[in-house]
Amino acid sequence: MLEASNTKYVFVSWILLEEELIMVKMVFMFNSSTSLFRGGLLNLNHCTAASLQLEHDILRLDLDMIFVTEPYVAEGHVAGVTSLSNVYEEGSPRAPIILKRHFNFVPILISKDIVEINVNVYNVNIICICVYCPPKEPLLPVLEALSKIIQMHPNEVNQEKSMS
């Protein structure tokens, strides 16, 4: 089991979409060749082709983890990802986290719009949170959920603040 006391970082990422005309948009990519842990954030905007290409691109770019928003969903599951770990709520997920299978992780919160996991990366625990904020739905419920998550991890957030 992962120990919360070893947690070093809190990552919180979310997207507020203003335009839905973009088929696939790379919002954020952290992918340095010198990094021990490589990942990114990608909005697929429910695009079938992009979702089916996703696993190939993750492997080709040697990414360890990617936060995805608005994936293409077939029969309640994120389409196109078979050889990687996929963390999301079955049905109509909007914020899955996809990571390589060799990483140990513990799901903390899994809902349609928020996925929070504790990932062990080279003996360091990382709290990873992927959040989708639907553009036409109230923002307050998502912010309240994020507030609860932060309250669950006060030491990690305070440690991160003191490091900056």
mmCIF file of N, CA and C in Angstrom, residues 18-128:
data_model
loop_
_atom_site.group_PDB
_atom_site.id
_atom_site.type_symbol
_atom_site.label_atom_id
_atom_site.label_comp_id
_atom_site.label_asym_id
_atom_site.label_seq_id
_atom_site.Cartn_x
_atom_site.Cartn_y
_atom_site.Cartn_z
ATOM 1 N N GLU A 18 -13.842 26.759 -23.986
ATOM 2 C CA GLU A 18 -14.617 27.883 -24.476
ATOM 3 C C GLU A 18 -15.074 27.620 -25.904
ATOM 4 N N GLU A 19 -14.304 26.870 -26.649
ATOM 5 C CA GLU A 19 -14.661 26.559 -28.025
ATOM 6 C C GLU A 19 -14.661 25.055 -28.198
ATOM 7 N N GLU A 20 -15.659 24.548 -28.898
ATOM 8 C CA GLU A 20 -15.715 23.117 -29.143
ATOM 9 C C GLU A 20 -15.442 22.799 -30.606
ATOM 10 N N LEU A 21 -14.822 23.726 -31.320
ATOM 11 C CA LEU A 21 -14.549 23.533 -32.734
ATOM 12 C C LEU A 21 -13.266 22.760 -32.977
ATOM 13 N N ILE A 22 -12.422 22.687 -31.985
ATOM 14 C CA ILE A 22 -11.120 22.049 -32.147
ATOM 15 C C ILE A 22 -11.276 20.545 -31.971
ATOM 16 N N MET A 23 -10.851 19.768 -32.943
ATOM 17 C CA MET A 23 -10.988 18.310 -32.863
ATOM 18 C C MET A 23 -10.081 17.741 -31.780
ATOM 19 N N VAL A 24 -8.825 18.047 -31.850
ATOM 20 C CA VAL A 24 -7.878 17.560 -30.852
ATOM 21 C C VAL A 24 -6.953 18.719 -30.522
ATOM 22 N N LYS A 25 -6.805 18.992 -29.249
ATOM 23 C CA LYS A 25 -5.958 20.116 -28.859
ATOM 24 C C LYS A 25 -5.024 19.675 -27.748
ATOM 25 N N MET A 26 -3.746 19.820 -27.980
ATOM 26 C CA MET A 26 -2.777 19.538 -26.934
ATOM 27 C C MET A 26 -2.734 20.762 -26.039
ATOM 28 N N VAL A 27 -3.166 20.588 -24.807
ATOM 29 C CA VAL A 27 -3.251 21.706 -23.887
ATOM 30 C C VAL A 27 -1.945 21.882 -23.130
ATOM 31 N N PHE A 28 -1.376 20.781 -22.678
ATOM 32 C CA PHE A 28 -0.153 20.862 -21.881
ATOM 33 C C PHE A 28 0.651 19.610 -22.131
ATOM 34 N N MET A 29 1.940 19.760 -22.286
ATOM 35 C CA MET A 29 2.780 18.582 -22.448
ATOM 36 C C MET A 29 4.080 18.809 -21.694
ATOM 37 N N PHE A 30 4.362 17.940 -20.756
ATOM 38 C CA PHE A 30 5.640 17.955 -20.058
ATOM 39 C C PHE A 30 6.353 16.712 -20.534
ATOM 40 N N ASN A 31 7.365 16.876 -21.357
ATOM 41 C CA ASN A 31 7.974 15.719 -21.994
ATOM 42 C C ASN A 31 9.453 15.976 -22.252
ATOM 43 N N SER A 32 10.209 16.145 -21.206
ATOM 44 C CA SER A 32 11.640 16.372 -21.343
ATOM 45 C C SER A 32 12.356 15.030 -21.432
ATOM 46 N N SER A 33 13.320 14.930 -22.302
ATOM 47 C CA SER A 33 14.047 13.664 -22.449
ATOM 48 C C SER A 33 14.871 13.342 -21.206
ATOM 49 N N THR A 34 15.108 14.325 -20.346
ATOM 50 C CA THR A 34 15.872 14.080 -19.124
ATOM 51 C C THR A 34 14.977 13.766 -17.929
ATOM 52 N N SER A 35 13.674 13.802 -18.101
ATOM 53 C CA SER A 35 12.747 13.556 -16.998
ATOM 54 C C SER A 35 12.663 12.076 -16.672
ATOM 55 N N LEU A 36 12.502 11.787 -15.389
ATOM 56 C CA LEU A 36 12.277 10.404 -14.972
ATOM 57 C C LEU A 36 10.815 10.019 -15.106
ATOM 58 N N PHE A 37 9.954 10.999 -15.163
ATOM 59 C CA PHE A 37 8.511 10.765 -15.252
ATOM 60 C C PHE A 37 7.949 11.753 -16.261
ATOM 61 N N ARG A 38 7.361 11.232 -17.320
ATOM 62 C CA ARG A 38 6.907 12.082 -18.413
ATOM 63 C C ARG A 38 5.408 11.937 -18.597
ATOM 64 N N GLY A 39 4.741 13.062 -18.790
ATOM 65 C CA GLY A 39 3.298 13.011 -18.945
ATOM 66 C C GLY A 39 2.748 14.228 -19.643
ATOM 67 N N GLY A 40 1.430 14.293 -19.685
ATOM 68 C CA GLY A 40 0.794 15.416 -20.345
ATOM 69 C C GLY A 40 -0.692 15.447 -20.092
ATOM 70 N N LEU A 41 -1.340 16.413 -20.712
ATOM 71 C CA LEU A 41 -2.783 16.588 -20.627
ATOM 72 C C LEU A 41 -3.297 16.792 -22.034
ATOM 73 N N LEU A 42 -4.331 16.059 -22.400
ATOM 74 C CA LEU A 42 -4.841 16.110 -23.763
ATOM 75 C C LEU A 42 -6.354 16.117 -23.750
ATOM 76 N N ASN A 43 -6.953 17.051 -24.484
ATOM 77 C CA ASN A 43 -8.400 17.054 -24.668
ATOM 78 C C ASN A 43 -8.696 16.415 -26.014
ATOM 79 N N LEU A 44 -9.441 15.315 -26.003
ATOM 80 C CA LEU A 44 -9.740 14.595 -27.242
ATOM 81 C C LEU A 44 -11.038 15.056 -27.889
ATOM 82 N N ASN A 45 -11.843 15.836 -27.181
ATOM 83 C CA ASN A 45 -13.097 16.367 -27.704
ATOM 84 C C ASN A 45 -13.954 15.281 -28.363
ATOM 85 N N HIS A 46 -13.962 14.098 -27.767
ATOM 86 C CA HIS A 46 -14.778 12.953 -28.204
ATOM 87 C C HIS A 46 -14.443 12.478 -29.621
ATOM 88 N N CYS A 47 -13.273 12.794 -30.113
ATOM 89 C CA CYS A 47 -12.873 12.434 -31.476
ATOM 90 C C CYS A 47 -12.467 10.957 -31.532
ATOM 91 N N THR A 48 -13.146 10.194 -32.360
ATOM 92 C CA THR A 48 -12.885 8.760 -32.481
ATOM 93 C C THR A 48 -11.457 8.485 -32.933
ATOM 94 N N ALA A 49 -11.024 9.139 -34.000
ATOM 95 C CA ALA A 49 -9.690 8.879 -34.554
ATOM 96 C C ALA A 49 -8.594 9.221 -33.547
ATOM 97 N N ALA A 50 -8.745 10.344 -32.854
ATOM 98 C CA ALA A 50 -7.736 10.746 -31.866
ATOM 99 C C ALA A 50 -7.688 9.765 -30.710
ATOM 100 N N SER A 51 -8.839 9.298 -30.269
ATOM 101 C CA SER A 51 -8.875 8.327 -29.169
ATOM 102 C C SER A 51 -8.221 7.018 -29.576
ATOM 103 N N LEU A 52 -8.463 6.585 -30.804
ATOM 104 C CA LEU A 52 -7.875 5.334 -31.267
ATOM 105 C C LEU A 52 -6.367 5.467 -31.474
ATOM 106 N N GLN A 53 -5.884 6.666 -31.752
ATOM 107 C CA GLN A 53 -4.455 6.927 -31.946
ATOM 108 C C GLN A 53 -3.726 7.153 -30.622
ATOM 109 N N LEU A 54 -4.468 7.419 -29.549
ATOM 110 C CA LEU A 54 -3.889 7.837 -28.274
ATOM 111 C C LEU A 54 -2.861 6.854 -27.728
ATOM 112 N N GLU A 55 -3.210 5.579 -27.643
ATOM 113 C CA GLU A 55 -2.283 4.588 -27.075
ATOM 114 C C GLU A 55 -0.987 4.530 -27.882
ATOM 115 N N HIS A 56 -1.100 4.534 -29.190
ATOM 116 C CA HIS A 56 0.087 4.507 -30.055
ATOM 117 C C HIS A 56 0.985 5.713 -29.765
ATOM 118 N N ASP A 57 0.381 6.895 -29.628
ATOM 119 C CA ASP A 57 1.166 8.105 -29.380
ATOM 120 C C ASP A 57 1.803 8.099 -27.995
ATOM 121 N N ILE A 58 1.097 7.588 -26.993
ATOM 122 C CA ILE A 58 1.665 7.499 -25.644
ATOM 123 C C ILE A 58 2.911 6.623 -25.668
ATOM 124 N N LEU A 59 2.820 5.489 -26.346
ATOM 125 C CA LEU A 59 3.960 4.574 -26.423
ATOM 126 C C LEU A 59 5.086 5.164 -27.273
ATOM 127 N N ARG A 60 4.741 5.795 -28.399
ATOM 128 C CA ARG A 60 5.747 6.378 -29.288
ATOM 129 C C ARG A 60 6.503 7.520 -28.606
ATOM 130 N N LEU A 61 5.787 8.338 -27.836
ATOM 131 C CA LEU A 61 6.406 9.470 -27.139
ATOM 132 C C LEU A 61 7.011 9.069 -25.803
ATOM 133 N N ASP A 62 6.863 7.808 -25.443
ATOM 134 C CA ASP A 62 7.376 7.271 -24.183
ATOM 135 C C ASP A 62 6.855 8.053 -22.974
ATOM 136 N N LEU A 63 5.545 8.323 -22.982
ATOM 137 C CA LEU A 63 4.916 9.002 -21.854
ATOM 138 C C LEU A 63 4.576 7.983 -20.783
ATOM 139 N N ASP A 64 4.725 8.376 -19.533
ATOM 140 C CA ASP A 64 4.374 7.499 -18.422
ATOM 141 C C ASP A 64 2.907 7.638 -18.052
ATOM 142 N N MET A 65 2.377 8.843 -18.174
ATOM 143 C CA MET A 65 0.996 9.092 -17.794
ATOM 144 C C MET A 65 0.452 10.255 -18.611
ATOM 145 N N ILE A 66 -0.846 10.206 -18.868
ATOM 146 C CA ILE A 66 -1.496 11.326 -19.534
ATOM 147 C C ILE A 66 -2.875 11.519 -18.925
ATOM 148 N N PHE A 67 -3.214 12.782 -18.679
ATOM 149 C CA PHE A 67 -4.552 13.142 -18.227
ATOM 150 C C PHE A 67 -5.349 13.428 -19.491
ATOM 151 N N VAL A 68 -6.496 12.813 -19.618
ATOM 152 C CA VAL A 68 -7.317 12.962 -20.815
ATOM 153 C C VAL A 68 -8.650 13.574 -20.413
ATOM 154 N N THR A 69 -9.130 14.500 -21.215
ATOM 155 C CA THR A 69 -10.485 14.995 -21.016
ATOM 156 C C THR A 69 -11.278 14.761 -22.292
ATOM 157 N N GLU A 70 -12.544 14.522 -22.121
ATOM 158 C CA GLU A 70 -13.485 14.263 -23.206
ATOM 159 C C GLU A 70 -13.015 13.165 -24.166
ATOM 160 N N PRO A 71 -12.719 11.975 -23.663
ATOM 161 C CA PRO A 71 -12.317 10.890 -24.561
ATOM 162 C C PRO A 71 -13.510 10.376 -25.357
ATOM 163 N N TYR A 72 -13.224 9.677 -26.426
ATOM 164 C CA TYR A 72 -14.285 8.971 -27.139
ATOM 165 C C TYR A 72 -14.618 7.732 -26.318
ATOM 166 N N VAL A 73 -15.889 7.522 -26.045
ATOM 167 C CA VAL A 73 -16.333 6.416 -25.203
ATOM 168 C C VAL A 73 -17.205 5.479 -26.029
ATOM 169 N N ALA A 74 -16.904 4.184 -25.972
ATOM 170 C CA ALA A 74 -17.705 3.159 -26.646
ATOM 171 C C ALA A 74 -18.166 2.150 -25.602
ATOM 172 N N GLU A 75 -19.456 1.954 -25.510
ATOM 173 C CA GLU A 75 -20.051 1.017 -24.550
ATOM 174 C C GLU A 75 -19.575 1.280 -23.122
ATOM 175 N N GLY A 76 -19.458 2.550 -22.763
ATOM 176 C CA GLY A 76 -19.110 2.928 -21.399
ATOM 177 C C GLY A 76 -17.633 2.913 -21.067
ATOM 178 N N HIS A 77 -16.784 2.627 -22.062
ATOM 179 C CA HIS A 77 -15.343 2.543 -21.821
ATOM 180 C C HIS A 77 -14.586 3.475 -22.764
ATOM 181 N N VAL A 78 -13.427 3.960 -22.302
ATOM 182 C CA VAL A 78 -12.563 4.788 -23.140
ATOM 183 C C VAL A 78 -12.048 3.914 -24.276
ATOM 184 N N ALA A 79 -12.275 4.353 -25.501
ATOM 185 C CA ALA A 79 -11.914 3.551 -26.674
ATOM 186 C C ALA A 79 -10.431 3.674 -27.001
ATOM 187 N N GLY A 80 -9.861 2.588 -27.509
ATOM 188 C CA GLY A 80 -8.524 2.621 -28.075
ATOM 189 C C GLY A 80 -7.367 2.381 -27.136
ATOM 190 N N VAL A 81 -7.612 2.221 -25.849
ATOM 191 C CA VAL A 81 -6.511 2.028 -24.905
ATOM 192 C C VAL A 81 -6.640 0.639 -24.297
ATOM 193 N N THR A 82 -5.726 -0.267 -24.683
ATOM 194 C CA THR A 82 -5.833 -1.654 -24.215
ATOM 195 C C THR A 82 -4.611 -2.132 -23.441
ATOM 196 N N SER A 83 -3.426 -1.618 -23.751
ATOM 197 C CA SER A 83 -2.221 -2.142 -23.099
ATOM 198 C C SER A 83 -1.722 -1.251 -21.961
ATOM 199 N N LEU A 84 -2.488 -0.229 -21.609
ATOM 200 C CA LEU A 84 -2.113 0.686 -20.536
ATOM 201 C C LEU A 84 -3.177 0.648 -19.451
ATOM 202 N N SER A 85 -2.826 1.100 -18.250
ATOM 203 C CA SER A 85 -3.821 1.206 -17.180
ATOM 204 C C SER A 85 -4.696 2.421 -17.458
ATOM 205 N N ASN A 86 -5.980 2.231 -17.301
ATOM 206 C CA ASN A 86 -6.979 3.238 -17.591
ATOM 207 C C ASN A 86 -7.792 3.461 -16.336
ATOM 208 N N VAL A 87 -7.807 4.655 -15.770
ATOM 209 C CA VAL A 87 -8.535 4.905 -14.533
ATOM 210 C C VAL A 87 -9.651 5.903 -14.823
ATOM 211 N N TYR A 88 -10.893 5.454 -14.699
ATOM 212 C CA TYR A 88 -12.047 6.310 -14.957
ATOM 213 C C TYR A 88 -13.299 5.646 -14.418
ATOM 214 N N GLU A 89 -14.381 6.439 -14.354
ATOM 215 C CA GLU A 89 -15.670 5.888 -13.965
ATOM 216 C C GLU A 89 -16.353 5.358 -15.215
ATOM 217 N N GLU A 90 -16.784 4.105 -15.159
ATOM 218 C CA GLU A 90 -17.467 3.503 -16.292
ATOM 219 C C GLU A 90 -18.747 4.256 -16.612
ATOM 220 N N GLY A 91 -19.098 4.294 -17.863
ATOM 221 C CA GLY A 91 -20.334 4.941 -18.287
ATOM 222 C C GLY A 91 -20.039 6.046 -19.274
ATOM 223 N N SER A 92 -19.867 7.238 -18.759
ATOM 224 C CA SER A 92 -19.542 8.377 -19.625
ATOM 225 C C SER A 92 -18.431 9.206 -18.984
ATOM 226 N N PRO A 93 -17.231 8.631 -18.898
ATOM 227 C CA PRO A 93 -16.121 9.342 -18.247
ATOM 228 C C PRO A 93 -15.685 10.559 -19.048
ATOM 229 N N ARG A 94 -15.305 11.609 -18.321
ATOM 230 C CA ARG A 94 -14.825 12.813 -18.998
ATOM 231 C C ARG A 94 -13.431 13.220 -18.530
ATOM 232 N N ALA A 95 -12.829 12.450 -17.601
ATOM 233 C CA ALA A 95 -11.509 12.844 -17.078
ATOM 234 C C ALA A 95 -10.652 11.632 -16.715
ATOM 235 N N PRO A 96 -10.432 10.702 -17.636
ATOM 236 C CA PRO A 96 -9.609 9.540 -17.276
ATOM 237 C C PRO A 96 -8.126 9.881 -17.151
ATOM 238 N N ILE A 97 -7.447 9.069 -16.360
ATOM 239 C CA ILE A 97 -5.989 9.110 -16.281
ATOM 240 C C ILE A 97 -5.497 7.799 -16.879
ATOM 241 N N ILE A 98 -4.556 7.889 -17.800
ATOM 242 C CA ILE A 98 -3.994 6.707 -18.458
ATOM 243 C C ILE A 98 -2.514 6.658 -18.116
ATOM 244 N N LEU A 99 -2.054 5.500 -17.631
ATOM 245 C CA LEU A 99 -0.648 5.379 -17.265
ATOM 246 C C LEU A 99 -0.120 3.992 -17.601
ATOM 247 N N LYS A 100 1.200 3.914 -17.700
ATOM 248 C CA LYS A 100 1.828 2.631 -18.000
ATOM 249 C C LYS A 100 1.567 1.653 -16.869
ATOM 250 N N ARG A 101 1.440 0.394 -17.221
ATOM 251 C CA ARG A 101 1.057 -0.642 -16.257
ATOM 252 C C ARG A 101 2.093 -0.893 -15.169
ATOM 253 N N HIS A 102 3.348 -0.553 -15.383
ATOM 254 C CA HIS A 102 4.358 -0.861 -14.365
ATOM 255 C C HIS A 102 4.303 0.083 -13.164
ATOM 256 N N PHE A 103 3.513 1.142 -13.235
ATOM 257 C CA PHE A 103 3.361 2.031 -12.078
ATOM 258 C C PHE A 103 2.286 1.496 -11.148
ATOM 259 N N ASN A 104 2.611 1.428 -9.858
ATOM 260 C CA ASN A 104 1.619 1.055 -8.854
ATOM 261 C C ASN A 104 0.826 2.299 -8.490
ATOM 262 N N PHE A 105 -0.496 2.143 -8.407
ATOM 263 C CA PHE A 105 -1.324 3.283 -8.028
ATOM 264 C C PHE A 105 -2.501 2.807 -7.201
ATOM 265 N N VAL A 106 -3.032 3.736 -6.414
ATOM 266 C CA VAL A 106 -4.218 3.477 -5.608
ATOM 267 C C VAL A 106 -5.257 4.527 -5.990
ATOM 268 N N PRO A 107 -6.423 4.106 -6.472
ATOM 269 C CA PRO A 107 -7.484 5.079 -6.751
ATOM 270 C C PRO A 107 -7.982 5.693 -5.443
ATOM 271 N N ILE A 108 -8.151 6.997 -5.427
ATOM 272 C CA ILE A 108 -8.663 7.688 -4.249
ATOM 273 C C ILE A 108 -10.087 8.157 -4.508
ATOM 274 N N LEU A 109 -10.306 8.813 -5.639
ATOM 275 C CA LEU A 109 -11.629 9.298 -6.019
ATOM 276 C C LEU A 109 -11.809 9.065 -7.507
ATOM 277 N N ILE A 110 -12.899 8.426 -7.867
ATOM 278 C CA ILE A 110 -13.188 8.209 -9.279
ATOM 279 C C ILE A 110 -14.636 8.608 -9.520
ATOM 280 N N SER A 111 -14.810 9.667 -10.302
ATOM 281 C CA SER A 111 -16.148 10.106 -10.687
ATOM 282 C C SER A 111 -16.114 10.467 -12.167
ATOM 283 N N LYS A 112 -17.244 10.863 -12.686
ATOM 284 C CA LYS A 112 -17.351 11.202 -14.099
ATOM 285 C C LYS A 112 -16.372 12.311 -14.500
ATOM 286 N N ASP A 113 -16.242 13.332 -13.641
ATOM 287 C CA ASP A 113 -15.449 14.504 -13.991
ATOM 288 C C ASP A 113 -14.167 14.682 -13.192
ATOM 289 N N ILE A 114 -13.932 13.838 -12.183
ATOM 290 C CA ILE A 114 -12.711 13.945 -11.380
ATOM 291 C C ILE A 114 -12.147 12.550 -11.131
ATOM 292 N N VAL A 115 -10.867 12.385 -11.431
ATOM 293 C CA VAL A 115 -10.160 11.150 -11.095
ATOM 294 C C VAL A 115 -8.927 11.554 -10.291
ATOM 295 N N GLU A 116 -8.801 10.950 -9.111
ATOM 296 C CA GLU A 116 -7.658 11.210 -8.233
ATOM 297 C C GLU A 116 -7.025 9.871 -7.882
ATOM 298 N N ILE A 117 -5.722 9.776 -8.118
ATOM 299 C CA ILE A 117 -4.994 8.556 -7.784
ATOM 300 C C ILE A 117 -3.695 8.913 -7.068
ATOM 301 N N ASN A 118 -3.193 7.963 -6.308
ATOM 302 C CA ASN A 118 -1.882 8.077 -5.671
ATOM 303 C C ASN A 118 -0.973 7.124 -6.438
ATOM 304 N N VAL A 119 0.014 7.667 -7.131
ATOM 305 C CA VAL A 119 0.909 6.874 -7.978
ATOM 306 C C VAL A 119 2.283 6.808 -7.333
ATOM 307 N N ASN A 120 2.857 5.607 -7.299
ATOM 308 C CA ASN A 120 4.210 5.440 -6.797
ATOM 309 C C ASN A 120 5.156 5.520 -7.990
ATOM 310 N N VAL A 121 5.979 6.570 -8.006
ATOM 311 C CA VAL A 121 6.930 6.790 -9.097
ATOM 312 C C VAL A 121 8.323 6.775 -8.498
ATOM 313 N N TYR A 122 9.047 5.702 -8.734
ATOM 314 C CA TYR A 122 10.405 5.556 -8.224
ATOM 315 C C TYR A 122 10.463 5.845 -6.722
ATOM 316 N N ASN A 123 9.573 5.182 -5.991
ATOM 317 C CA ASN A 123 9.464 5.263 -4.526
ATOM 318 C C ASN A 123 9.040 6.632 -4.002
ATOM 319 N N VAL A 124 8.439 7.425 -4.836
ATOM 320 C CA VAL A 124 7.842 8.693 -4.416
ATOM 321 C C VAL A 124 6.362 8.621 -4.762
ATOM 322 N N ASN A 125 5.514 8.935 -3.793
ATOM 323 C CA ASN A 125 4.078 8.944 -4.047
ATOM 324 C C ASN A 125 3.654 10.304 -4.579
ATOM 325 N N ILE A 126 2.887 10.277 -5.647
ATOM 326 C CA ILE A 126 2.402 11.498 -6.278
ATOM 327 C C ILE A 126 0.884 11.433 -6.322
ATOM 328 N N ILE A 127 0.237 12.471 -5.821
ATOM 329 C CA ILE A 127 -1.207 12.579 -5.933
ATOM 330 C C ILE A 127 -1.494 13.215 -7.287
ATOM 331 N N CYS A 128 -2.190 12.490 -8.150
ATOM 332 C CA CYS A 128 -2.514 12.980 -9.491
ATOM 333 C C CYS A 128 -4.020 13.177 -9.578
#
